[in-house]
Amino acid sequence: MKKSYVIILVIGLGLTALIFQLPKGNVSNTTSNAPAGGANRDAKGDDHQDEHTAESATKSEDTHAAPLTNAQQAAVAKLKSELSQAKTEVSQSSVLDKLINTFVGANHYDSAAYYAGQFADQHPALNNFLRAGQLYFEAQTYALNPTKGKAMGEKARVYFEQVLSKDPSNLLVKTNLAMTYVDTPTPMKGITLLREVIEQEPTFVPALFNLGILSIKSNQFGKGQERFTQILKLEPTNYKAALNLGFCLAQLDKLDEAKKVLRMVLDKSKDPEETKAAQELLAEMQKH
């Protein structure tokens, strides 16, 4: 099977895999032009563009995200007005939740992260840092512009490090922090963090999953197979791991095994994105 697919991970509080068809070539080369691990919505690509005003945050969504509908724009305007008028932390937090949900529902993660970050800076508390870090991480994960993805990752690190300073045993935050280093000049920092997580908890699935993805990015498909096989032993219904396992097996020319795994996803998964990915991988395998 030609290396014409690359699996890009979106790791948040849950695990999601997106599969993009790329020109024929080496996986490690093509990943540099793929989303930076998530879905940032800023089309401009400037590292810290328009973060001085709330208005500009809503104007910077990526053109790859569907624009806000008239109803969503009206809802955002109303909630922004309510947020500016809210006098107490409790009332601000209530309005902020609604504003963030509106942006996330429209896949405008960078705007959601911007407002969450502002609130966390004004009200430094563990949960606020966690929310801001997670949203910036989602923005990085979906970033279509590598430069902007890097900027979102930098923001995520700031808040994740704040969380870990207060809650050093939070393995999920440490795992996500690790992935913010993947597309930086110091990716080994991320790999070291993931290994530390595995040493502390050898069966921690998010860390195993990320290590598997890093194996794919570095063309170490045998190691990727080992990671995703281990995950499926722990979580037999983790079909995202199964998709990645099928991909690794195909790259290793273990086509019969790959087809078996991918057909299992088709038969058992209820997620249309997962079944679509399995169908596309199977179709690609039929060409070779």
PDB file of C-alpha atoms in Angstrom:
ATOM      1  CA  MET A   1       0.000   0.000   0.000  1.00  0.00           C
ATOM      2  CA  LYS A   2       1.384   3.382  -0.976  1.00  0.00           C
ATOM      3  CA  LYS A   3       1.863   5.904   1.797  1.00  0.00           C
ATOM      4  CA  SER A   4      -0.850   8.154   0.416  1.00  0.00           C
ATOM      5  CA  TYR A   5      -2.747   8.525   3.671  1.00  0.00           C
ATOM      6  CA  VAL A   6      -1.681  10.076   6.899  1.00  0.00           C
ATOM      7  CA  ILE A   7      -3.629   9.803  10.108  1.00  0.00           C
ATOM      8  CA  ILE A   8      -3.777  13.065  12.019  1.00  0.00           C
ATOM      9  CA  LEU A   9      -4.692  12.919  15.642  1.00  0.00           C
ATOM     10  CA  VAL A  10      -7.037  15.130  17.453  1.00  0.00           C
ATOM     11  CA  ILE A  11      -6.558  14.510  21.134  1.00  0.00           C
ATOM     12  CA  GLY A  12      -8.774  16.301  23.542  1.00  0.00           C
ATOM     13  CA  LEU A  13     -10.814  14.997  26.401  1.00  0.00           C
ATOM     14  CA  GLY A  14     -11.720  12.280  23.941  1.00  0.00           C
ATOM     15  CA  LEU A  15      -9.785  10.752  21.062  1.00  0.00           C
ATOM     16  CA  THR A  16     -10.637  11.489  17.452  1.00  0.00           C
ATOM     17  CA  ALA A  17      -8.785  10.519  14.288  1.00  0.00           C
ATOM     18  CA  LEU A  18      -9.083  12.318  11.000  1.00  0.00           C
ATOM     19  CA  ILE A  19      -7.731  10.819   7.796  1.00  0.00           C
ATOM     20  CA  PHE A  20      -6.572  13.036   4.989  1.00  0.00           C
ATOM     21  CA  GLN A  21      -5.614  11.847   1.521  1.00  0.00           C
ATOM     22  CA  LEU A  22      -2.304  13.340   0.501  1.00  0.00           C
ATOM     23  CA  PRO A  23      -0.108  13.140  -2.588  1.00  0.00           C
ATOM     24  CA  LYS A  24       1.944   9.985  -2.909  1.00  0.00           C
ATOM     25  CA  GLY A  25       5.037  10.227  -0.766  1.00  0.00           C
ATOM     26  CA  ASN A  26       6.585   9.659   2.582  1.00  0.00           C
ATOM     27  CA  VAL A  27       4.303  10.055   5.577  1.00  0.00           C
ATOM     28  CA  SER A  28       6.835  11.936   7.656  1.00  0.00           C
ATOM     29  CA  ASN A  29       7.235  14.462   4.858  1.00  0.00           C
ATOM     30  CA  THR A  30       3.546  15.019   4.223  1.00  0.00           C
ATOM     31  CA  THR A  31       2.623  15.578   7.833  1.00  0.00           C
ATOM     32  CA  SER A  32       4.352  18.927   7.869  1.00  0.00           C
ATOM     33  CA  ASN A  33       1.648  20.301   5.587  1.00  0.00           C
ATOM     34  CA  ALA A  34      -1.230  18.698   7.441  1.00  0.00           C
ATOM     35  CA  PRO A  35      -3.151  20.164  10.354  1.00  0.00           C
ATOM     36  CA  ALA A  36      -0.891  20.730  13.310  1.00  0.00           C
ATOM     37  CA  GLY A  37      -2.721  18.176  15.365  1.00  0.00           C
ATOM     38  CA  GLY A  38      -6.022  19.956  15.656  1.00  0.00           C
ATOM     39  CA  ALA A  39      -8.243  22.586  14.065  1.00  0.00           C
ATOM     40  CA  ASN A  40      -7.317  26.182  14.510  1.00  0.00           C
ATOM     41  CA  ARG A  41      -9.755  28.595  12.939  1.00  0.00           C
ATOM     42  CA  ASP A  42      -7.515  31.573  12.172  1.00  0.00           C
ATOM     43  CA  ALA A  43      -6.855  32.050   8.474  1.00  0.00           C
ATOM     44  CA  LYS A  44      -4.304  34.790   8.923  1.00  0.00           C
ATOM     45  CA  GLY A  45      -1.528  32.670  10.440  1.00  0.00           C
ATOM     46  CA  ASP A  46      -0.033  35.441  12.574  1.00  0.00           C
ATOM     47  CA  ASP A  47       1.249  33.981  15.846  1.00  0.00           C
ATOM     48  CA  HIS A  48      -0.608  36.250  18.219  1.00  0.00           C
ATOM     49  CA  GLN A  49      -2.820  38.092  15.813  1.00  0.00           C
ATOM     50  CA  ASP A  50      -5.695  40.155  17.162  1.00  0.00           C
ATOM     51  CA  GLU A  51      -5.466  38.920  20.721  1.00  0.00           C
ATOM     52  CA  HIS A  52      -5.624  42.393  22.191  1.00  0.00           C
ATOM     53  CA  THR A  53      -9.303  42.882  21.496  1.00  0.00           C
ATOM     54  CA  ALA A  54     -12.257  40.576  21.878  1.00  0.00           C
ATOM     55  CA  GLU A  55     -13.766  41.848  18.644  1.00  0.00           C
ATOM     56  CA  SER A  56     -10.825  40.715  16.544  1.00  0.00           C
ATOM     57  CA  ALA A  57     -10.956  37.241  18.043  1.00  0.00           C
ATOM     58  CA  THR A  58     -14.295  36.626  16.394  1.00  0.00           C
ATOM     59  CA  LYS A  59     -13.093  38.051  13.071  1.00  0.00           C
ATOM     60  CA  SER A  60     -10.091  35.725  12.795  1.00  0.00           C
ATOM     61  CA  GLU A  61     -11.814  32.392  12.206  1.00  0.00           C
ATOM     62  CA  ASP A  62     -10.279  30.172   9.579  1.00  0.00           C
ATOM     63  CA  THR A  63     -12.011  30.239   6.224  1.00  0.00           C
ATOM     64  CA  HIS A  64     -11.952  26.432   6.353  1.00  0.00           C
ATOM     65  CA  ALA A  65     -14.474  26.589   9.201  1.00  0.00           C
ATOM     66  CA  ALA A  66     -18.043  27.328   8.264  1.00  0.00           C
ATOM     67  CA  PRO A  67     -18.742  31.009   8.919  1.00  0.00           C
ATOM     68  CA  LEU A  68     -21.075  31.836  11.743  1.00  0.00           C
ATOM     69  CA  THR A  69     -24.684  31.845  10.710  1.00  0.00           C
ATOM     70  CA  ASN A  70     -26.759  34.973  11.266  1.00  0.00           C
ATOM     71  CA  ALA A  71     -28.298  33.330  14.307  1.00  0.00           C
ATOM     72  CA  GLN A  72     -24.872  32.422  15.699  1.00  0.00           C
ATOM     73  CA  GLN A  73     -23.548  35.919  15.082  1.00  0.00           C
ATOM     74  CA  ALA A  74     -26.517  37.357  16.912  1.00  0.00           C
ATOM     75  CA  ALA A  75     -26.024  34.933  19.782  1.00  0.00           C
ATOM     76  CA  VAL A  76     -22.320  35.789  20.018  1.00  0.00           C
ATOM     77  CA  ALA A  77     -23.013  39.524  20.001  1.00  0.00           C
ATOM     78  CA  LYS A  78     -25.627  39.134  22.724  1.00  0.00           C
ATOM     79  CA  LEU A  79     -23.383  36.969  24.890  1.00  0.00           C
ATOM     80  CA  LYS A  80     -20.403  39.301  24.464  1.00  0.00           C
ATOM     81  CA  SER A  81     -22.575  42.187  25.621  1.00  0.00           C
ATOM     82  CA  GLU A  82     -23.770  40.174  28.605  1.00  0.00           C
ATOM     83  CA  LEU A  83     -20.205  39.182  29.436  1.00  0.00           C
ATOM     84  CA  SER A  84     -19.023  42.773  29.424  1.00  0.00           C
ATOM     85  CA  GLN A  85     -21.860  43.747  31.754  1.00  0.00           C
ATOM     86  CA  ALA A  86     -21.538  40.845  34.178  1.00  0.00           C
ATOM     87  CA  LYS A  87     -20.202  42.094  37.518  1.00  0.00           C
ATOM     88  CA  THR A  88     -19.354  38.934  39.458  1.00  0.00           C
ATOM     89  CA  GLU A  89     -17.093  35.997  38.682  1.00  0.00           C
ATOM     90  CA  VAL A  90     -20.032  33.605  38.939  1.00  0.00           C
ATOM     91  CA  SER A  91     -22.163  35.545  36.472  1.00  0.00           C
ATOM     92  CA  GLN A  92     -19.216  36.024  34.106  1.00  0.00           C
ATOM     93  CA  SER A  93     -18.479  32.304  34.206  1.00  0.00           C
ATOM     94  CA  SER A  94     -22.087  31.452  33.393  1.00  0.00           C
ATOM     95  CA  VAL A  95     -22.138  33.717  30.346  1.00  0.00           C
ATOM     96  CA  LEU A  96     -18.679  32.580  29.285  1.00  0.00           C
ATOM     97  CA  ASP A  97     -19.804  28.944  29.246  1.00  0.00           C
ATOM     98  CA  LYS A  98     -22.563  29.842  26.794  1.00  0.00           C
ATOM     99  CA  LEU A  99     -20.204  31.901  24.621  1.00  0.00           C
ATOM    100  CA  ILE A 100     -17.608  29.126  24.514  1.00  0.00           C
ATOM    101  CA  ASN A 101     -20.270  26.537  23.657  1.00  0.00           C
ATOM    102  CA  THR A 102     -21.451  28.726  20.789  1.00  0.00           C
ATOM    103  CA  PHE A 103     -17.959  29.021  19.339  1.00  0.00           C
ATOM    104  CA  VAL A 104     -17.146  25.336  19.825  1.00  0.00           C
ATOM    105  CA  GLY A 105     -20.455  24.361  18.252  1.00  0.00           C
ATOM    106  CA  ALA A 106     -19.373  26.302  15.173  1.00  0.00           C
ATOM    107  CA  ASN A 107     -15.841  24.801  15.259  1.00  0.00           C
ATOM    108  CA  HIS A 108     -14.324  28.200  16.065  1.00  0.00           C
ATOM    109  CA  TYR A 109     -11.959  26.862  18.699  1.00  0.00           C
ATOM    110  CA  ASP A 110      -9.498  29.740  18.647  1.00  0.00           C
ATOM    111  CA  SER A 111     -12.179  32.258  19.594  1.00  0.00           C
ATOM    112  CA  ALA A 112     -13.426  29.977  22.354  1.00  0.00           C
ATOM    113  CA  ALA A 113      -9.867  29.623  23.615  1.00  0.00           C
ATOM    114  CA  TYR A 114      -9.285  33.376  23.484  1.00  0.00           C
ATOM    115  CA  TYR A 115     -12.198  34.141  25.810  1.00  0.00           C
ATOM    116  CA  ALA A 116     -11.387  31.220  28.107  1.00  0.00           C
ATOM    117  CA  GLY A 117      -7.799  32.441  28.332  1.00  0.00           C
ATOM    118  CA  GLN A 118      -8.879  35.967  29.151  1.00  0.00           C
ATOM    119  CA  PHE A 119     -11.081  34.670  31.942  1.00  0.00           C
ATOM    120  CA  ALA A 120      -8.344  32.413  33.317  1.00  0.00           C
ATOM    121  CA  ASP A 121      -5.917  35.337  33.386  1.00  0.00           C
ATOM    122  CA  GLN A 122      -8.431  37.431  35.303  1.00  0.00           C
ATOM    123  CA  HIS A 123      -9.524  34.596  37.607  1.00  0.00           C
ATOM    124  CA  PRO A 124      -6.528  32.279  38.115  1.00  0.00           C
ATOM    125  CA  ALA A 125      -7.942  28.974  39.274  1.00  0.00           C
ATOM    126  CA  LEU A 126      -7.223  25.362  38.375  1.00  0.00           C
ATOM    127  CA  ASN A 127     -10.443  24.751  36.442  1.00  0.00           C
ATOM    128  CA  ASN A 128     -10.073  27.993  34.513  1.00  0.00           C
ATOM    129  CA  PHE A 129      -6.492  27.162  33.517  1.00  0.00           C
ATOM    130  CA  LEU A 130      -7.617  23.684  32.507  1.00  0.00           C
ATOM    131  CA  ARG A 131     -10.437  24.986  30.317  1.00  0.00           C
ATOM    132  CA  ALA A 132      -8.215  27.554  28.592  1.00  0.00           C
ATOM    133  CA  GLY A 133      -5.424  25.047  28.025  1.00  0.00           C
ATOM    134  CA  GLN A 134      -7.776  22.447  26.651  1.00  0.00           C
ATOM    135  CA  LEU A 135      -9.407  24.882  24.223  1.00  0.00           C
ATOM    136  CA  TYR A 136      -6.061  26.192  22.972  1.00  0.00           C
ATOM    137  CA  PHE A 137      -4.992  22.566  22.590  1.00  0.00           C
ATOM    138  CA  GLU A 138      -8.105  21.854  20.521  1.00  0.00           C
ATOM    139  CA  ALA A 139      -7.322  24.932  18.444  1.00  0.00           C
ATOM    140  CA  GLN A 140      -3.801  23.624  17.855  1.00  0.00           C
ATOM    141  CA  THR A 141      -5.093  20.158  17.107  1.00  0.00           C
ATOM    142  CA  TYR A 142      -7.366  21.415  14.350  1.00  0.00           C
ATOM    143  CA  ALA A 143      -4.919  24.012  13.024  1.00  0.00           C
ATOM    144  CA  LEU A 144      -4.815  24.195   9.244  1.00  0.00           C
ATOM    145  CA  ASN A 145      -2.034  26.772   9.305  1.00  0.00           C
ATOM    146  CA  PRO A 146       1.199  25.398  10.846  1.00  0.00           C
ATOM    147  CA  THR A 147       2.302  28.806  12.112  1.00  0.00           C
ATOM    148  CA  LYS A 148      -0.998  29.429  13.831  1.00  0.00           C
ATOM    149  CA  GLY A 149      -0.990  25.877  15.161  1.00  0.00           C
ATOM    150  CA  LYS A 150       2.382  26.579  16.747  1.00  0.00           C
ATOM    151  CA  ALA A 151       1.014  29.741  18.362  1.00  0.00           C
ATOM    152  CA  MET A 152      -2.009  27.882  19.731  1.00  0.00           C
ATOM    153  CA  GLY A 153       0.288  25.177  21.107  1.00  0.00           C
ATOM    154  CA  GLU A 154       2.390  27.791  22.869  1.00  0.00           C
ATOM    155  CA  LYS A 155      -0.719  29.203  24.500  1.00  0.00           C
ATOM    156  CA  ALA A 156      -1.883  25.734  25.507  1.00  0.00           C
ATOM    157  CA  ARG A 157       1.477  25.026  27.155  1.00  0.00           C
ATOM    158  CA  VAL A 158       1.217  28.137  29.309  1.00  0.00           C
ATOM    159  CA  TYR A 159      -2.106  27.030  30.776  1.00  0.00           C
ATOM    160  CA  PHE A 160      -1.266  23.326  30.984  1.00  0.00           C
ATOM    161  CA  GLU A 161       1.889  24.150  32.923  1.00  0.00           C
ATOM    162  CA  GLN A 162      -0.217  26.223  35.308  1.00  0.00           C
ATOM    163  CA  VAL A 163      -2.479  23.207  35.816  1.00  0.00           C
ATOM    164  CA  LEU A 164       0.425  20.847  36.417  1.00  0.00           C
ATOM    165  CA  SER A 165       1.974  23.244  38.920  1.00  0.00           C
ATOM    166  CA  LYS A 166      -1.188  22.793  40.998  1.00  0.00           C
ATOM    167  CA  ASP A 167      -2.035  19.208  40.021  1.00  0.00           C
ATOM    168  CA  PRO A 168       1.139  17.389  38.943  1.00  0.00           C
ATOM    169  CA  SER A 169      -0.606  14.006  38.911  1.00  0.00           C
ATOM    170  CA  ASN A 170      -2.953  14.962  36.048  1.00  0.00           C
ATOM    171  CA  LEU A 171      -1.761  12.514  33.416  1.00  0.00           C
ATOM    172  CA  LEU A 172      -4.161  13.646  30.697  1.00  0.00           C
ATOM    173  CA  VAL A 173      -2.923  17.230  30.921  1.00  0.00           C
ATOM    174  CA  LYS A 174       0.664  16.010  30.872  1.00  0.00           C
ATOM    175  CA  THR A 175      -0.135  13.891  27.815  1.00  0.00           C
ATOM    176  CA  ASN A 176      -1.726  16.804  25.988  1.00  0.00           C
ATOM    177  CA  LEU A 177       1.147  19.071  27.002  1.00  0.00           C
ATOM    178  CA  ALA A 178       3.509  16.573  25.408  1.00  0.00           C
ATOM    179  CA  MET A 179       1.694  16.804  22.080  1.00  0.00           C
ATOM    180  CA  THR A 180       2.122  20.576  21.939  1.00  0.00           C
ATOM    181  CA  TYR A 181       5.848  19.956  21.431  1.00  0.00           C
ATOM    182  CA  VAL A 182       5.504  17.564  18.500  1.00  0.00           C
ATOM    183  CA  ASP A 183       5.789  20.114  15.706  1.00  0.00           C
ATOM    184  CA  THR A 184       8.297  22.360  17.470  1.00  0.00           C
ATOM    185  CA  PRO A 185      12.108  22.375  17.183  1.00  0.00           C
ATOM    186  CA  THR A 186      12.180  20.332  20.423  1.00  0.00           C
ATOM    187  CA  PRO A 187       9.852  17.357  19.819  1.00  0.00           C
ATOM    188  CA  MET A 188      11.882  15.184  22.182  1.00  0.00           C
ATOM    189  CA  LYS A 189      10.442  17.184  25.084  1.00  0.00           C
ATOM    190  CA  GLY A 190       7.059  15.813  24.155  1.00  0.00           C
ATOM    191  CA  ILE A 191       8.315  12.264  23.728  1.00  0.00           C
ATOM    192  CA  THR A 192      10.053  12.461  27.108  1.00  0.00           C
ATOM    193  CA  LEU A 193       6.835  13.626  28.759  1.00  0.00           C
ATOM    194  CA  LEU A 194       4.877  10.770  27.182  1.00  0.00           C
ATOM    195  CA  ARG A 195       7.447   8.256  28.371  1.00  0.00           C
ATOM    196  CA  GLU A 196       7.191   9.695  31.865  1.00  0.00           C
ATOM    197  CA  VAL A 197       3.430   9.199  31.744  1.00  0.00           C
ATOM    198  CA  ILE A 198       3.839   5.594  30.594  1.00  0.00           C
ATOM    199  CA  GLU A 199       6.369   4.918  33.343  1.00  0.00           C
ATOM    200  CA  GLN A 200       3.868   6.212  35.870  1.00  0.00           C
ATOM    201  CA  GLU A 201       0.854   4.474  34.314  1.00  0.00           C
ATOM    202  CA  PRO A 202       1.772   1.846  31.681  1.00  0.00           C
ATOM    203  CA  THR A 203      -1.839   1.364  30.559  1.00  0.00           C
ATOM    204  CA  PHE A 204      -2.763   5.029  30.156  1.00  0.00           C
ATOM    205  CA  VAL A 205      -4.472   4.917  26.780  1.00  0.00           C
ATOM    206  CA  PRO A 206      -4.121   8.581  25.664  1.00  0.00           C
ATOM    207  CA  ALA A 207      -0.342   8.388  26.081  1.00  0.00           C
ATOM    208  CA  LEU A 208      -0.159   5.021  24.298  1.00  0.00           C
ATOM    209  CA  PHE A 209      -2.281   6.453  21.503  1.00  0.00           C
ATOM    210  CA  ASN A 210      -0.061   9.484  21.082  1.00  0.00           C
ATOM    211  CA  LEU A 211       3.080   7.366  21.058  1.00  0.00           C
ATOM    212  CA  GLY A 212       1.474   5.295  18.329  1.00  0.00           C
ATOM    213  CA  ILE A 213       0.772   8.399  16.294  1.00  0.00           C
ATOM    214  CA  LEU A 214       4.335   9.608  16.734  1.00  0.00           C
ATOM    215  CA  SER A 215       5.489   6.221  15.465  1.00  0.00           C
ATOM    216  CA  ILE A 216       3.389   6.757  12.330  1.00  0.00           C
ATOM    217  CA  LYS A 217       4.797  10.249  11.838  1.00  0.00           C
ATOM    218  CA  SER A 218       8.326   8.817  11.985  1.00  0.00           C
ATOM    219  CA  ASN A 219       7.479   5.837   9.722  1.00  0.00           C
ATOM    220  CA  GLN A 220       8.022   3.363  12.561  1.00  0.00           C
ATOM    221  CA  PHE A 221       4.945   1.353  11.669  1.00  0.00           C
ATOM    222  CA  GLY A 222       6.036  -1.725  13.620  1.00  0.00           C
ATOM    223  CA  LYS A 223       6.116   0.299  16.816  1.00  0.00           C
ATOM    224  CA  GLY A 224       2.806   1.855  15.883  1.00  0.00           C
ATOM    225  CA  GLN A 225       1.325  -1.615  15.458  1.00  0.00           C
ATOM    226  CA  GLU A 226       2.518  -2.545  18.941  1.00  0.00           C
ATOM    227  CA  ARG A 227       0.989   0.560  20.541  1.00  0.00           C
ATOM    228  CA  PHE A 228      -2.411   0.238  18.900  1.00  0.00           C
ATOM    229  CA  THR A 229      -2.546  -3.507  19.499  1.00  0.00           C
ATOM    230  CA  GLN A 230      -1.888  -2.832  23.181  1.00  0.00           C
ATOM    231  CA  ILE A 231      -4.704  -0.280  23.265  1.00  0.00           C
ATOM    232  CA  LEU A 232      -7.167  -2.721  21.715  1.00  0.00           C
ATOM    233  CA  LYS A 233      -6.298  -5.283  24.367  1.00  0.00           C
ATOM    234  CA  LEU A 234      -7.214  -2.692  26.985  1.00  0.00           C
ATOM    235  CA  GLU A 235     -10.172  -1.216  25.090  1.00  0.00           C
ATOM    236  CA  PRO A 236     -11.490  -3.634  22.426  1.00  0.00           C
ATOM    237  CA  THR A 237     -14.053  -1.070  21.227  1.00  0.00           C
ATOM    238  CA  ASN A 238     -11.538   1.719  20.665  1.00  0.00           C
ATOM    239  CA  TYR A 239     -12.169   1.905  16.929  1.00  0.00           C
ATOM    240  CA  LYS A 240      -9.906   4.899  16.464  1.00  0.00           C
ATOM    241  CA  ALA A 241      -7.016   2.769  17.649  1.00  0.00           C
ATOM    242  CA  ALA A 242      -8.245   0.059  15.290  1.00  0.00           C
ATOM    243  CA  LEU A 243      -8.145   2.477  12.356  1.00  0.00           C
ATOM    244  CA  ASN A 244      -4.578   3.381  13.146  1.00  0.00           C
ATOM    245  CA  LEU A 245      -3.672  -0.268  13.605  1.00  0.00           C
ATOM    246  CA  GLY A 246      -5.149  -1.053  10.200  1.00  0.00           C
ATOM    247  CA  PHE A 247      -3.131   1.768   8.695  1.00  0.00           C
ATOM    248  CA  CYS A 248       0.101   0.491  10.269  1.00  0.00           C
ATOM    249  CA  LEU A 249      -0.560  -3.069   9.137  1.00  0.00           C
ATOM    250  CA  ALA A 250      -1.167  -1.871   5.587  1.00  0.00           C
ATOM    251  CA  GLN A 251       2.114   0.051   5.602  1.00  0.00           C
ATOM    252  CA  LEU A 252       3.837  -3.140   6.750  1.00  0.00           C
ATOM    253  CA  ASP A 253       2.231  -5.008   3.783  1.00  0.00           C
ATOM    254  CA  LYS A 254       0.178  -7.125   6.185  1.00  0.00           C
ATOM    255  CA  LEU A 255      -2.816  -6.530   3.984  1.00  0.00           C
ATOM    256  CA  ASP A 256      -4.998  -9.423   5.100  1.00  0.00           C
ATOM    257  CA  GLU A 257      -4.606  -8.432   8.749  1.00  0.00           C
ATOM    258  CA  ALA A 258      -5.245  -4.788   7.902  1.00  0.00           C
ATOM    259  CA  LYS A 259      -8.442  -5.620   6.010  1.00  0.00           C
ATOM    260  CA  LYS A 260      -9.691  -7.741   8.901  1.00  0.00           C
ATOM    261  CA  VAL A 261      -9.194  -4.901  11.384  1.00  0.00           C
ATOM    262  CA  LEU A 262     -10.755  -2.274   9.121  1.00  0.00           C
ATOM    263  CA  ARG A 263     -13.765  -4.471   8.328  1.00  0.00           C
ATOM    264  CA  MET A 264     -14.254  -4.929  12.041  1.00  0.00           C
ATOM    265  CA  VAL A 265     -14.496  -1.139  12.344  1.00  0.00           C
ATOM    266  CA  LEU A 266     -17.048  -1.088   9.517  1.00  0.00           C
ATOM    267  CA  ASP A 267     -19.133  -3.800  11.179  1.00  0.00           C
ATOM    268  CA  LYS A 268     -19.055  -2.565  14.764  1.00  0.00           C
ATOM    269  CA  SER A 269     -18.473   1.173  14.913  1.00  0.00           C
ATOM    270  CA  LYS A 270     -21.507   3.446  15.142  1.00  0.00           C
ATOM    271  CA  ASP A 271     -19.453   6.565  14.380  1.00  0.00           C
ATOM    272  CA  PRO A 272     -19.929   7.657  10.729  1.00  0.00           C
ATOM    273  CA  GLU A 273     -16.498   9.327  10.636  1.00  0.00           C
ATOM    274  CA  GLU A 274     -14.840   6.100  11.762  1.00  0.00           C
ATOM    275  CA  THR A 275     -16.705   3.958   9.237  1.00  0.00           C
ATOM    276  CA  LYS A 276     -15.989   6.459   6.457  1.00  0.00           C
ATOM    277  CA  ALA A 277     -12.285   6.369   7.320  1.00  0.00           C
ATOM    278  CA  ALA A 278     -12.301   2.570   7.269  1.00  0.00           C
ATOM    279  CA  GLN A 279     -14.035   2.562   3.879  1.00  0.00           C
ATOM    280  CA  GLU A 280     -11.524   5.001   2.434  1.00  0.00           C
ATOM    281  CA  LEU A 281      -8.555   3.011   3.705  1.00  0.00           C
ATOM    282  CA  LEU A 282     -10.004  -0.221   2.340  1.00  0.00           C
ATOM    283  CA  ALA A 283     -10.666   1.447  -1.007  1.00  0.00           C
ATOM    284  CA  GLU A 284      -7.103   2.740  -1.123  1.00  0.00           C
ATOM    285  CA  MET A 285      -5.784  -0.737  -0.418  1.00  0.00           C
ATOM    286  CA  GLN A 286      -7.782  -2.143  -3.332  1.00  0.00           C
ATOM    287  CA  LYS A 287      -5.845   0.118  -5.715  1.00  0.00           C
ATOM    288  CA  HIS A 288      -2.517  -1.503  -4.928  1.00  0.00           C
TER     289      HIS A 288
END
